[in-house]
Phi, psi and omega in degrees: 000134178228151180245133171245109186249124178241110182259126182259126179303141181207164177247015180246180182287333190279132174264121178274131181211151179236119182247128178243113181257121176264103183255154175298144178296142178304142180291144178230171178295333179289333184273319186224005176084351179239107185302126174080352181283145176256143178304145184297337182271001179268124181255140180300137182281326187275143175253111183304133176081003180243128181288161180297325179298323181288340181272351180291148177292154185305323182297319180291321178299314179298319178297319179296318181293337181294345178276348182278153174269181186301309180298321182294320180294324177293318180292324180299325182293347181260006183279306177203174187297321181293315179292329176296318178295317180293318183288342178263005180296133184300323181295324179295318180286328175295317178297320179293322177299313180295325180289319186272334187239279186201156174268357187299330186256038182293329186271356183277162174234098182302139184301317183258016178091167185287332179295313178295323180294320178297313182297320179292322177299317176300318180295317180295316179297323178296316178296319180295320176297321178298327177302315179288330174296320178297318178297317180298322182271352181054046183261100179293321177301319179290324177296323179295326178285329181291319183282145174287130180281087184212157181279353182260002179290150183226147177218123178241109180280172184296343176291343181095355182281136181261132175241129185237135181092151187301315183296314180296319180298316180295323177297323180294322179288328175299318178296319179297317183288339178280348180290141187293322182289134179279164180241121176226081185284142169255116189259134181223168175054046180283126178229133185237142175226135186234134174229094179054261184257017178224144179213148173228150184231130174247150184193170169246136181233129182249139172264328175207164187284343185274340183252163179288168184276163166272138173263121189235138171234126175243135179242135182236149172235147182263118180224129175052043175081006181227152174267126180241144176284136177237348181205135175224129179227120179238132177221159183268130178280125180280138176247116185056036177077010183239137175278108182258011185247142173279127182286120185237342181206000000 
């Protein structure tokens, strides 16, 4: 018996597959002298009540699941107990993490497994995206909610000036938002690292295509069910040793 499995990438719950089963030809009187009898050493290929997907070896199942996106993998886990076990497999979530985010963290072993690590990474990236939305909208109240109200928070703007403590940090953002020129950053090369209740994000942010990017690092801490910013560092990337960017934040 051989299986030919063709998995088609999809963004839905359904896995498209083509199974070709090569079974022995039914026995005939010409073959063994007893019409319709099967040789005693031939075992039935089909398992009653078990789907073809459930009969696949774990390696093939994991490979098939790697084509699913995040929502589809979550929905698959709610179909039945076997699929729930397969959809919660650490290898499947590790593959999805590498596909959606980065291969840089291939050697780590997340404390709570790759599924939890993937979900937390999505949450951190969402908070980090919200940070740039706040800058774009110049919303000081939202910036105040994002930052942890603590005396150890730090903010280093691209000017190189350091602001320490919650009050100073908020004053620095007030000055930035009062500037006439708006900020509409295009963010690229986002990389996230998570350690239990702390996470940091590195990225490049562009204000226009003609100038070099800002190199930005944001650090977050998890408090009372929310991720709060505790550190922001922005610096200008030099191109051929020259600062081609106007310092704006």
